[in-house]
Amino acid sequence: MEPQVLYRVCYGSSTPTSFQKSLVDIYPAILHKHCRRRVIGRDYPAIVPSPLESVRGTYVHGLTDGDVFRLDIFEGNEYERRKVKIRILEVEGDEEGKGNVEGGEVEVDTYIWVADKDELEEGEWDFGEFRREKMQRWIKTSDEYAYVDEAVRSRGGDPTGGRGVNGNITGQLKSEQEKEVMGGAV
């Protein structure tokens, strides 16, 4: 997961404080025997088993139970959190993985696509394209375009699947964060 999206889900902002950033460690990693597929009409990928492919991503250490709870909400029912074994990358290679130097194996939780496979395209999901062209829908903090987001949602064409800044899943996350704040109020 792109760190800015992770921060938005866990901390409510894609630009967390230095203290919040210090709570987690993020390392490059690779998940073998899986691939990322494009989800039809969406910005985000599906990770599915694939015996001859690998997914490069991140290993996040230090997540709290509350962080995982928010990630579960964010990922929704299209995914299931499952145990997998990844390898930490000691050296990151190019986009194709040439030059990767793999380190130790770690058992982690990741989100595997469990929704209908007919919703997936054959091609590999392009992380670079996501960062260049689509990530702002996921991390912006301005309500400047809220009316556009609402219009897109009302036509059933939300490419974030409700996970964008003004999406219904984001609304659930904000509600949970407000409950946590109020629960700790004196």
Short mmCIF file of N, CA and C in Angstrom, two decimals:
data_model
loop_
_atom_site.label_atom_id
_atom_site.label_comp_id
_atom_site.label_asym_id
_atom_site.label_seq_id
_atom_site.Cartn_x
_atom_site.Cartn_y
_atom_site.Cartn_z
N MET A 1 0.85 -1.17 0.00
CA MET A 1 0.00 0.00 0.00
C MET A 1 0.89 1.23 0.00
N GLU A 2 0.50 2.19 -0.79
CA GLU A 2 1.20 3.47 -0.83
C GLU A 2 1.17 4.07 0.58
N PRO A 3 2.32 4.47 1.13
CA PRO A 3 2.33 5.00 2.50
C PRO A 3 1.35 6.14 2.75
N GLN A 4 1.19 7.06 1.80
CA GLN A 4 0.26 8.17 2.03
C GLN A 4 -1.18 7.68 2.20
N VAL A 5 -1.55 6.63 1.47
CA VAL A 5 -2.89 6.06 1.62
C VAL A 5 -2.99 5.36 2.98
N LEU A 6 -1.96 4.62 3.36
CA LEU A 6 -1.93 3.97 4.67
C LEU A 6 -2.11 5.01 5.78
N TYR A 7 -1.36 6.11 5.71
CA TYR A 7 -1.46 7.15 6.73
C TYR A 7 -2.87 7.74 6.78
N ARG A 8 -3.48 7.96 5.60
CA ARG A 8 -4.83 8.52 5.58
C ARG A 8 -5.82 7.57 6.25
N VAL A 9 -5.66 6.27 5.99
CA VAL A 9 -6.58 5.29 6.58
C VAL A 9 -6.36 5.21 8.09
N CYS A 10 -5.11 5.11 8.52
CA CYS A 10 -4.82 4.90 9.94
C CYS A 10 -4.88 6.17 10.78
N TYR A 11 -4.47 7.31 10.21
CA TYR A 11 -4.36 8.54 11.00
C TYR A 11 -5.28 9.67 10.53
N GLY A 12 -6.03 9.43 9.45
CA GLY A 12 -6.96 10.44 8.98
C GLY A 12 -6.34 11.52 8.12
N SER A 13 -5.05 11.41 7.85
CA SER A 13 -4.35 12.40 7.03
C SER A 13 -3.23 11.70 6.27
N SER A 14 -3.07 12.10 5.02
CA SER A 14 -1.98 11.52 4.23
C SER A 14 -0.63 12.14 4.60
N THR A 15 -0.67 13.19 5.42
CA THR A 15 0.55 13.83 5.89
C THR A 15 0.56 13.83 7.42
N PRO A 16 0.86 12.67 8.01
CA PRO A 16 0.83 12.56 9.46
C PRO A 16 1.97 13.33 10.11
N THR A 17 1.83 13.50 11.40
CA THR A 17 2.90 14.16 12.16
C THR A 17 4.13 13.25 12.19
N SER A 18 5.26 13.81 12.56
CA SER A 18 6.47 12.99 12.65
C SER A 18 6.30 11.92 13.74
N PHE A 19 5.55 12.25 14.80
CA PHE A 19 5.30 11.25 15.83
C PHE A 19 4.50 10.08 15.25
N GLN A 20 3.43 10.38 14.50
CA GLN A 20 2.62 9.31 13.89
C GLN A 20 3.46 8.46 12.94
N LYS A 21 4.30 9.11 12.14
CA LYS A 21 5.17 8.36 11.23
C LYS A 21 6.11 7.43 11.99
N SER A 22 6.53 7.86 13.18
CA SER A 22 7.48 7.05 13.95
C SER A 22 6.84 5.80 14.54
N LEU A 23 5.52 5.70 14.51
CA LEU A 23 4.83 4.56 15.10
C LEU A 23 4.92 3.30 14.24
N VAL A 24 5.17 3.48 12.95
CA VAL A 24 5.28 2.32 12.06
C VAL A 24 6.59 2.39 11.28
N ASP A 25 7.09 1.22 10.92
CA ASP A 25 8.25 1.13 10.04
C ASP A 25 7.77 0.50 8.75
N ILE A 26 8.18 1.08 7.63
CA ILE A 26 7.75 0.60 6.31
C ILE A 26 8.98 0.17 5.52
N TYR A 27 8.93 -1.08 5.04
CA TYR A 27 10.05 -1.66 4.30
C TYR A 27 9.56 -2.17 2.95
N PRO A 28 10.38 -2.08 1.90
CA PRO A 28 10.00 -2.71 0.63
C PRO A 28 10.02 -4.23 0.80
N ALA A 29 9.08 -4.89 0.13
CA ALA A 29 8.97 -6.35 0.28
C ALA A 29 8.42 -6.96 -1.01
N ILE A 30 8.51 -8.27 -1.07
CA ILE A 30 7.99 -9.00 -2.23
C ILE A 30 7.19 -10.20 -1.75
N LEU A 31 6.06 -10.41 -2.39
CA LEU A 31 5.18 -11.55 -2.12
C LEU A 31 5.20 -12.44 -3.35
N HIS A 32 5.80 -13.61 -3.20
CA HIS A 32 5.89 -14.55 -4.32
C HIS A 32 4.59 -15.34 -4.46
N LYS A 33 4.40 -15.88 -5.65
CA LYS A 33 3.25 -16.73 -5.99
C LYS A 33 1.91 -15.99 -5.89
N HIS A 34 1.96 -14.68 -6.14
CA HIS A 34 0.77 -13.84 -6.20
C HIS A 34 0.99 -12.78 -7.28
N CYS A 35 -0.11 -12.17 -7.72
CA CYS A 35 0.00 -11.07 -8.68
C CYS A 35 -1.06 -10.02 -8.35
N ARG A 36 -0.87 -8.82 -8.92
CA ARG A 36 -1.85 -7.74 -8.79
C ARG A 36 -2.58 -7.63 -10.11
N ARG A 37 -3.88 -7.73 -10.07
CA ARG A 37 -4.71 -7.57 -11.26
C ARG A 37 -5.50 -6.28 -11.16
N ARG A 38 -5.80 -5.70 -12.31
CA ARG A 38 -6.65 -4.52 -12.37
C ARG A 38 -8.09 -4.94 -12.08
N VAL A 39 -8.77 -4.15 -11.27
CA VAL A 39 -10.19 -4.36 -11.01
C VAL A 39 -10.94 -3.47 -11.99
N ILE A 40 -11.87 -4.05 -12.73
CA ILE A 40 -12.59 -3.32 -13.77
C ILE A 40 -13.28 -2.09 -13.17
N GLY A 41 -12.99 -0.91 -13.74
CA GLY A 41 -13.63 0.33 -13.33
C GLY A 41 -13.14 0.91 -12.01
N ARG A 42 -12.05 0.40 -11.48
CA ARG A 42 -11.53 0.86 -10.20
C ARG A 42 -10.07 1.28 -10.33
N ASP A 43 -9.64 2.09 -9.36
CA ASP A 43 -8.24 2.54 -9.32
C ASP A 43 -7.33 1.52 -8.64
N TYR A 44 -7.88 0.68 -7.80
CA TYR A 44 -7.09 -0.18 -6.93
C TYR A 44 -6.93 -1.58 -7.51
N PRO A 45 -5.91 -2.30 -7.01
CA PRO A 45 -5.66 -3.66 -7.52
C PRO A 45 -6.31 -4.74 -6.67
N ALA A 46 -6.27 -5.93 -7.20
CA ALA A 46 -6.63 -7.14 -6.47
C ALA A 46 -5.38 -8.01 -6.41
N ILE A 47 -5.06 -8.49 -5.25
CA ILE A 47 -3.96 -9.45 -5.12
C ILE A 47 -4.58 -10.84 -5.12
N VAL A 48 -4.09 -11.67 -6.04
CA VAL A 48 -4.62 -13.03 -6.17
C VAL A 48 -3.46 -14.01 -6.30
N PRO A 49 -3.66 -15.25 -5.86
CA PRO A 49 -2.62 -16.26 -6.04
C PRO A 49 -2.29 -16.47 -7.52
N SER A 50 -1.02 -16.64 -7.81
CA SER A 50 -0.55 -16.90 -9.17
C SER A 50 0.83 -17.53 -9.04
N PRO A 51 0.96 -18.82 -9.34
CA PRO A 51 2.18 -19.57 -9.00
C PRO A 51 3.48 -19.06 -9.63
N LEU A 52 3.40 -18.33 -10.73
CA LEU A 52 4.63 -17.92 -11.41
C LEU A 52 4.91 -16.41 -11.34
N GLU A 53 4.14 -15.69 -10.53
CA GLU A 53 4.31 -14.24 -10.47
C GLU A 53 4.61 -13.78 -9.04
N SER A 54 4.99 -12.51 -8.92
CA SER A 54 5.29 -11.92 -7.62
C SER A 54 4.75 -10.51 -7.57
N VAL A 55 4.49 -10.04 -6.36
CA VAL A 55 3.99 -8.69 -6.12
C VAL A 55 5.00 -7.95 -5.26
N ARG A 56 5.45 -6.81 -5.76
CA ARG A 56 6.31 -5.97 -4.94
C ARG A 56 5.42 -4.98 -4.21
N GLY A 57 5.67 -4.83 -2.92
CA GLY A 57 4.86 -3.92 -2.11
C GLY A 57 5.62 -3.48 -0.90
N THR A 58 4.91 -3.34 0.21
CA THR A 58 5.54 -2.88 1.44
C THR A 58 5.17 -3.79 2.60
N TYR A 59 6.09 -3.87 3.53
CA TYR A 59 5.88 -4.53 4.80
C TYR A 59 5.79 -3.43 5.84
N VAL A 60 4.69 -3.39 6.57
CA VAL A 60 4.47 -2.36 7.57
C VAL A 60 4.53 -3.02 8.95
N HIS A 61 5.47 -2.58 9.76
CA HIS A 61 5.66 -3.12 11.11
C HIS A 61 5.21 -2.06 12.11
N GLY A 62 4.46 -2.49 13.13
CA GLY A 62 4.07 -1.57 14.19
C GLY A 62 2.60 -1.17 14.15
N LEU A 63 1.81 -1.78 13.28
CA LEU A 63 0.38 -1.45 13.24
C LEU A 63 -0.28 -1.89 14.54
N THR A 64 -1.17 -1.07 15.04
CA THR A 64 -1.93 -1.41 16.24
C THR A 64 -3.20 -2.16 15.85
N ASP A 65 -3.89 -2.72 16.82
CA ASP A 65 -5.17 -3.37 16.55
C ASP A 65 -6.15 -2.37 15.94
N GLY A 66 -6.10 -1.12 16.40
CA GLY A 66 -6.97 -0.07 15.84
C GLY A 66 -6.63 0.21 14.38
N ASP A 67 -5.35 0.21 14.04
CA ASP A 67 -4.94 0.41 12.65
C ASP A 67 -5.48 -0.72 11.78
N VAL A 68 -5.34 -1.95 12.25
CA VAL A 68 -5.81 -3.11 11.48
C VAL A 68 -7.33 -3.06 11.34
N PHE A 69 -8.03 -2.64 12.38
CA PHE A 69 -9.48 -2.48 12.33
C PHE A 69 -9.86 -1.50 11.20
N ARG A 70 -9.16 -0.36 11.15
CA ARG A 70 -9.44 0.64 10.11
C ARG A 70 -9.09 0.09 8.72
N LEU A 71 -8.00 -0.65 8.61
CA LEU A 71 -7.64 -1.25 7.33
C LEU A 71 -8.67 -2.28 6.88
N ASP A 72 -9.21 -3.05 7.82
CA ASP A 72 -10.27 -4.01 7.49
C ASP A 72 -11.48 -3.29 6.92
N ILE A 73 -11.87 -2.18 7.54
CA ILE A 73 -13.00 -1.40 7.03
C ILE A 73 -12.67 -0.89 5.64
N PHE A 74 -11.49 -0.32 5.49
CA PHE A 74 -11.06 0.26 4.23
C PHE A 74 -11.06 -0.78 3.10
N GLU A 75 -10.54 -1.95 3.35
CA GLU A 75 -10.46 -2.98 2.31
C GLU A 75 -11.83 -3.56 1.98
N GLY A 76 -12.75 -3.55 2.92
CA GLY A 76 -14.11 -3.98 2.65
C GLY A 76 -14.23 -5.49 2.43
N ASN A 77 -15.40 -5.89 1.90
CA ASN A 77 -15.68 -7.32 1.77
C ASN A 77 -15.18 -7.93 0.46
N GLU A 78 -14.51 -7.14 -0.36
CA GLU A 78 -13.92 -7.70 -1.58
C GLU A 78 -12.63 -8.47 -1.27
N TYR A 79 -12.10 -8.23 -0.07
CA TYR A 79 -10.82 -8.81 0.33
C TYR A 79 -10.97 -9.56 1.64
N GLU A 80 -10.05 -10.48 1.86
CA GLU A 80 -9.98 -11.19 3.13
C GLU A 80 -8.54 -11.09 3.61
N ARG A 81 -8.38 -10.74 4.89
CA ARG A 81 -7.04 -10.66 5.47
C ARG A 81 -6.55 -12.09 5.71
N ARG A 82 -5.39 -12.41 5.11
CA ARG A 82 -4.83 -13.76 5.22
C ARG A 82 -3.35 -13.71 5.56
N LYS A 83 -2.88 -14.77 6.20
CA LYS A 83 -1.45 -14.91 6.49
C LYS A 83 -0.72 -15.35 5.23
N VAL A 84 0.38 -14.68 4.95
CA VAL A 84 1.25 -15.04 3.82
C VAL A 84 2.69 -14.85 4.27
N LYS A 85 3.62 -15.39 3.48
CA LYS A 85 5.04 -15.18 3.76
C LYS A 85 5.61 -14.27 2.68
N ILE A 86 6.27 -13.22 3.13
CA ILE A 86 6.91 -12.26 2.23
C ILE A 86 8.41 -12.27 2.48
N ARG A 87 9.13 -11.63 1.59
CA ARG A 87 10.56 -11.42 1.79
C ARG A 87 10.81 -9.91 1.79
N ILE A 88 11.54 -9.45 2.80
CA ILE A 88 11.96 -8.06 2.87
C ILE A 88 13.00 -7.84 1.78
N LEU A 89 12.92 -6.73 1.08
CA LEU A 89 13.93 -6.41 0.06
C LEU A 89 15.04 -5.59 0.70
N GLU A 90 16.22 -6.13 0.68
CA GLU A 90 17.38 -5.40 1.19
C GLU A 90 17.82 -4.34 0.18
N VAL A 91 17.62 -4.64 -1.10
CA VAL A 91 17.89 -3.69 -2.17
C VAL A 91 16.71 -3.77 -3.14
N GLU A 92 16.13 -2.61 -3.48
CA GLU A 92 15.03 -2.57 -4.45
C GLU A 92 15.59 -2.43 -5.85
N GLY A 93 15.15 -3.29 -6.73
CA GLY A 93 15.55 -3.20 -8.13
C GLY A 93 14.63 -2.27 -8.90
N ASP A 94 14.59 -2.46 -10.21
CA ASP A 94 13.74 -1.63 -11.05
C ASP A 94 12.29 -2.12 -10.98
N GLU A 95 11.42 -1.51 -11.79
CA GLU A 95 10.00 -1.86 -11.78
C GLU A 95 9.74 -3.34 -12.07
N GLU A 96 10.59 -3.95 -12.87
CA GLU A 96 10.42 -5.37 -13.21
C GLU A 96 11.05 -6.29 -12.17
N GLY A 97 11.70 -5.70 -11.17
CA GLY A 97 12.31 -6.51 -10.12
C GLY A 97 13.76 -6.86 -10.39
N LYS A 98 14.29 -6.42 -11.52
CA LYS A 98 15.71 -6.69 -11.80
C LYS A 98 16.56 -5.90 -10.81
N GLY A 99 17.44 -6.62 -10.14
CA GLY A 99 18.29 -5.98 -9.14
C GLY A 99 17.77 -6.11 -7.72
N ASN A 100 16.59 -6.70 -7.53
CA ASN A 100 16.10 -6.93 -6.17
C ASN A 100 17.06 -7.85 -5.43
N VAL A 101 17.33 -7.53 -4.17
CA VAL A 101 18.08 -8.41 -3.30
C VAL A 101 17.16 -8.73 -2.13
N GLU A 102 16.76 -10.00 -2.06
CA GLU A 102 15.82 -10.43 -1.04
C GLU A 102 16.53 -10.80 0.24
N GLY A 103 15.90 -10.40 1.34
CA GLY A 103 16.39 -10.75 2.66
C GLY A 103 15.52 -11.82 3.29
N GLY A 104 15.34 -11.70 4.59
CA GLY A 104 14.62 -12.70 5.35
C GLY A 104 13.14 -12.80 5.05
N GLU A 105 12.60 -13.98 5.36
CA GLU A 105 11.19 -14.25 5.17
C GLU A 105 10.44 -13.89 6.45
N VAL A 106 9.24 -13.28 6.27
CA VAL A 106 8.43 -12.86 7.40
C VAL A 106 6.98 -13.27 7.12
N GLU A 107 6.30 -13.79 8.14
CA GLU A 107 4.88 -14.08 8.00
C GLU A 107 4.10 -12.83 8.36
N VAL A 108 3.17 -12.43 7.47
CA VAL A 108 2.41 -11.20 7.65
C VAL A 108 0.95 -11.45 7.25
N ASP A 109 0.13 -10.47 7.54
CA ASP A 109 -1.24 -10.45 7.03
C ASP A 109 -1.26 -9.57 5.79
N THR A 110 -2.01 -10.01 4.78
CA THR A 110 -2.25 -9.16 3.62
C THR A 110 -3.69 -9.39 3.17
N TYR A 111 -4.15 -8.52 2.30
CA TYR A 111 -5.54 -8.59 1.84
C TYR A 111 -5.58 -9.25 0.46
N ILE A 112 -6.24 -10.40 0.40
CA ILE A 112 -6.36 -11.19 -0.82
C ILE A 112 -7.77 -11.01 -1.37
N TRP A 113 -7.87 -10.82 -2.67
CA TRP A 113 -9.15 -10.65 -3.35
C TRP A 113 -10.00 -11.91 -3.21
N VAL A 114 -11.22 -11.76 -2.71
CA VAL A 114 -12.14 -12.89 -2.59
C VAL A 114 -13.44 -12.64 -3.34
N ALA A 115 -13.57 -11.46 -3.92
CA ALA A 115 -14.78 -11.15 -4.71
C ALA A 115 -14.71 -11.90 -6.04
N ASP A 116 -15.70 -11.69 -6.85
CA ASP A 116 -15.83 -12.39 -8.13
C ASP A 116 -14.63 -12.12 -9.04
N LYS A 117 -14.00 -13.17 -9.52
CA LYS A 117 -12.83 -13.05 -10.41
C LYS A 117 -13.22 -12.42 -11.76
N ASP A 118 -14.52 -12.43 -12.11
CA ASP A 118 -14.97 -11.79 -13.35
C ASP A 118 -14.81 -10.27 -13.30
N GLU A 119 -14.57 -9.72 -12.10
CA GLU A 119 -14.36 -8.28 -11.95
C GLU A 119 -12.91 -7.88 -12.24
N LEU A 120 -12.06 -8.84 -12.57
CA LEU A 120 -10.64 -8.57 -12.77
C LEU A 120 -10.28 -8.63 -14.25
N GLU A 121 -9.36 -7.75 -14.64
CA GLU A 121 -8.78 -7.79 -15.98
C GLU A 121 -7.54 -8.67 -15.94
N GLU A 122 -7.12 -9.13 -17.09
CA GLU A 122 -5.94 -9.99 -17.17
C GLU A 122 -4.64 -9.24 -16.88
N GLY A 123 -4.56 -7.99 -17.25
CA GLY A 123 -3.30 -7.26 -17.13
C GLY A 123 -2.89 -6.94 -15.71
N GLU A 124 -1.60 -6.79 -15.54
CA GLU A 124 -1.02 -6.40 -14.25
C GLU A 124 -1.43 -4.96 -13.93
N TRP A 125 -1.81 -4.72 -12.70
CA TRP A 125 -2.13 -3.38 -12.22
C TRP A 125 -0.84 -2.55 -12.18
N ASP A 126 -0.90 -1.31 -12.62
CA ASP A 126 0.28 -0.46 -12.76
C ASP A 126 0.37 0.53 -11.60
N PHE A 127 1.29 0.26 -10.65
CA PHE A 127 1.46 1.12 -9.49
C PHE A 127 1.94 2.51 -9.89
N GLY A 128 2.83 2.58 -10.86
CA GLY A 128 3.33 3.88 -11.32
C GLY A 128 2.21 4.74 -11.88
N GLU A 129 1.33 4.15 -12.65
CA GLU A 129 0.17 4.88 -13.19
C GLU A 129 -0.73 5.37 -12.05
N PHE A 130 -0.94 4.52 -11.06
CA PHE A 130 -1.75 4.91 -9.91
C PHE A 130 -1.15 6.15 -9.24
N ARG A 131 0.15 6.12 -8.99
CA ARG A 131 0.80 7.25 -8.32
C ARG A 131 0.73 8.53 -9.15
N ARG A 132 0.94 8.40 -10.46
CA ARG A 132 0.95 9.58 -11.34
C ARG A 132 -0.44 10.16 -11.57
N GLU A 133 -1.41 9.29 -11.79
CA GLU A 133 -2.70 9.75 -12.32
C GLU A 133 -3.89 9.63 -11.38
N LYS A 134 -3.80 8.83 -10.34
CA LYS A 134 -5.01 8.53 -9.57
C LYS A 134 -4.88 8.74 -8.07
N MET A 135 -3.68 8.79 -7.55
CA MET A 135 -3.48 8.80 -6.10
C MET A 135 -4.14 10.00 -5.43
N GLN A 136 -4.20 11.13 -6.09
CA GLN A 136 -4.77 12.32 -5.46
C GLN A 136 -6.21 12.11 -5.02
N ARG A 137 -6.94 11.25 -5.73
CA ARG A 137 -8.32 10.94 -5.31
C ARG A 137 -8.34 10.26 -3.95
N TRP A 138 -7.25 9.63 -3.59
CA TRP A 138 -7.18 8.82 -2.39
C TRP A 138 -6.59 9.57 -1.20
N ILE A 139 -5.83 10.63 -1.45
CA ILE A 139 -5.11 11.26 -0.34
C ILE A 139 -5.42 12.72 -0.14
N LYS A 140 -6.06 13.38 -1.08
CA LYS A 140 -6.29 14.81 -0.91
C LYS A 140 -7.12 15.05 0.33
N THR A 141 -6.92 16.18 0.95
CA THR A 141 -7.65 16.49 2.17
C THR A 141 -8.63 17.63 1.96
N SER A 142 -8.65 18.22 0.80
CA SER A 142 -9.55 19.33 0.51
C SER A 142 -10.93 18.81 0.14
N ASP A 143 -11.96 19.54 0.53
CA ASP A 143 -13.33 19.22 0.13
C ASP A 143 -13.70 20.00 -1.13
N GLU A 144 -12.71 20.63 -1.77
CA GLU A 144 -12.94 21.48 -2.92
C GLU A 144 -13.72 20.77 -4.02
N TYR A 145 -13.48 19.48 -4.22
CA TYR A 145 -14.13 18.75 -5.29
C TYR A 145 -15.18 17.76 -4.77
N ALA A 146 -15.67 17.99 -3.57
CA ALA A 146 -16.64 17.06 -2.98
C ALA A 146 -17.87 16.91 -3.86
N TYR A 147 -18.32 18.00 -4.48
CA TYR A 147 -19.51 17.92 -5.34
C TYR A 147 -19.26 17.02 -6.56
N VAL A 148 -18.03 17.01 -7.05
CA VAL A 148 -17.68 16.14 -8.18
C VAL A 148 -17.69 14.69 -7.72
N ASP A 149 -17.08 14.43 -6.56
CA ASP A 149 -17.07 13.08 -6.01
C ASP A 149 -18.48 12.56 -5.83
N GLU A 150 -19.37 13.41 -5.31
CA GLU A 150 -20.75 12.99 -5.08
C GLU A 150 -21.45 12.69 -6.39
N ALA A 151 -21.22 13.49 -7.40
CA ALA A 151 -21.84 13.25 -8.71
C ALA A 151 -21.36 11.93 -9.31
N VAL A 152 -20.08 11.66 -9.19
CA VAL A 152 -19.54 10.39 -9.70
C VAL A 152 -20.15 9.22 -8.94
N ARG A 153 -20.20 9.34 -7.60
CA ARG A 153 -20.79 8.27 -6.79
C ARG A 153 -22.25 8.03 -7.15
N SER A 154 -23.00 9.10 -7.37
CA SER A 154 -24.44 8.95 -7.65
C SER A 154 -24.69 8.22 -8.97
N ARG A 155 -23.72 8.23 -9.86
CA ARG A 155 -23.85 7.51 -11.13
C ARG A 155 -23.25 6.11 -11.05
N GLY A 156 -22.77 5.74 -9.88
CA GLY A 156 -22.22 4.40 -9.69
C GLY A 156 -20.85 4.21 -10.31
N GLY A 157 -20.13 5.29 -10.54
CA GLY A 157 -18.84 5.17 -11.20
C GLY A 157 -17.67 5.59 -10.35
N ASP A 158 -17.74 5.40 -9.04
CA ASP A 158 -16.66 5.80 -8.15
C ASP A 158 -15.47 4.86 -8.32
N PRO A 159 -14.36 5.32 -8.95
CA PRO A 159 -13.22 4.44 -9.19
C PRO A 159 -12.47 4.06 -7.92
N THR A 160 -12.78 4.71 -6.80
CA THR A 160 -12.14 4.32 -5.54
C THR A 160 -12.97 3.29 -4.79
N GLY A 161 -14.14 2.95 -5.31
CA GLY A 161 -15.00 1.98 -4.64
C GLY A 161 -15.41 2.43 -3.24
N GLY A 162 -15.60 3.75 -3.06
CA GLY A 162 -15.98 4.30 -1.76
C GLY A 162 -14.82 4.56 -0.84
N ARG A 163 -13.59 4.30 -1.31
CA ARG A 163 -12.41 4.42 -0.46
C ARG A 163 -11.73 5.78 -0.59
N GLY A 164 -12.15 6.62 -1.53
CA GLY A 164 -11.55 7.93 -1.72
C GLY A 164 -11.84 8.86 -0.56
N VAL A 165 -11.30 10.06 -0.63
CA VAL A 165 -11.41 11.01 0.47
C VAL A 165 -12.85 11.26 0.89
N ASN A 166 -13.77 11.35 -0.06
CA ASN A 166 -15.17 11.63 0.27
C ASN A 166 -16.07 10.41 0.14
N GLY A 167 -15.49 9.22 0.11
CA GLY A 167 -16.27 8.00 -0.09
C GLY A 167 -16.95 7.51 1.18
N ASN A 168 -17.88 6.58 1.02
CA ASN A 168 -18.62 6.07 2.17
C ASN A 168 -17.73 5.27 3.12
N ILE A 169 -16.72 4.58 2.61
CA ILE A 169 -15.81 3.84 3.50
C ILE A 169 -14.97 4.82 4.30
N THR A 170 -14.54 5.90 3.65
CA THR A 170 -13.80 6.94 4.36
C THR A 170 -14.67 7.55 5.45
N GLY A 171 -15.96 7.73 5.17
CA GLY A 171 -16.88 8.24 6.18
C GLY A 171 -16.95 7.32 7.39
N GLN A 172 -16.98 6.01 7.16
CA GLN A 172 -16.99 5.05 8.27
C GLN A 172 -15.71 5.17 9.10
N LEU A 173 -14.57 5.32 8.40
CA LEU A 173 -13.30 5.45 9.11
C LEU A 173 -13.28 6.71 9.98
N LYS A 174 -13.77 7.83 9.42
CA LYS A 174 -13.81 9.08 10.19
C LYS A 174 -14.70 8.93 11.41
N SER A 175 -15.83 8.26 11.23
CA SER A 175 -16.75 8.03 12.34
C SER A 175 -16.08 7.23 13.45
N GLU A 176 -15.35 6.17 13.08
CA GLU A 176 -14.65 5.35 14.07
C GLU A 176 -13.56 6.15 14.78
N GLN A 177 -12.85 7.01 14.04
CA GLN A 177 -11.81 7.82 14.65
C GLN A 177 -12.41 8.82 15.64
N GLU A 178 -13.59 9.39 15.30
CA GLU A 178 -14.25 10.33 16.20
C GLU A 178 -14.71 9.61 17.47
N LYS A 179 -15.19 8.36 17.32
CA LYS A 179 -15.59 7.59 18.51
C LYS A 179 -14.40 7.36 19.43
N GLU A 180 -13.22 7.06 18.83
CA GLU A 180 -12.03 6.83 19.64
C GLU A 180 -11.64 8.08 20.39
N VAL A 181 -11.73 9.24 19.72
CA VAL A 181 -11.38 10.51 20.37
C VAL A 181 -12.36 10.79 21.49
N MET A 182 -13.65 10.64 21.23
CA MET A 182 -14.66 10.91 22.25
C MET A 182 -14.58 9.90 23.39
N GLY A 183 -14.24 8.67 23.08
CA GLY A 183 -14.10 7.65 24.12
C GLY A 183 -12.97 7.96 25.09
N GLY A 184 -11.95 8.69 24.60
CA GLY A 184 -10.82 9.04 25.43
C GLY A 184 -10.97 10.41 26.08
N ALA A 185 -12.08 11.11 25.79
CA ALA A 185 -12.28 12.45 26.35
C ALA A 185 -12.66 12.35 27.81
N VAL A 186 -12.26 13.38 28.56
CA VAL A 186 -12.58 13.40 29.99
C VAL A 186 -13.52 14.55 30.26
#
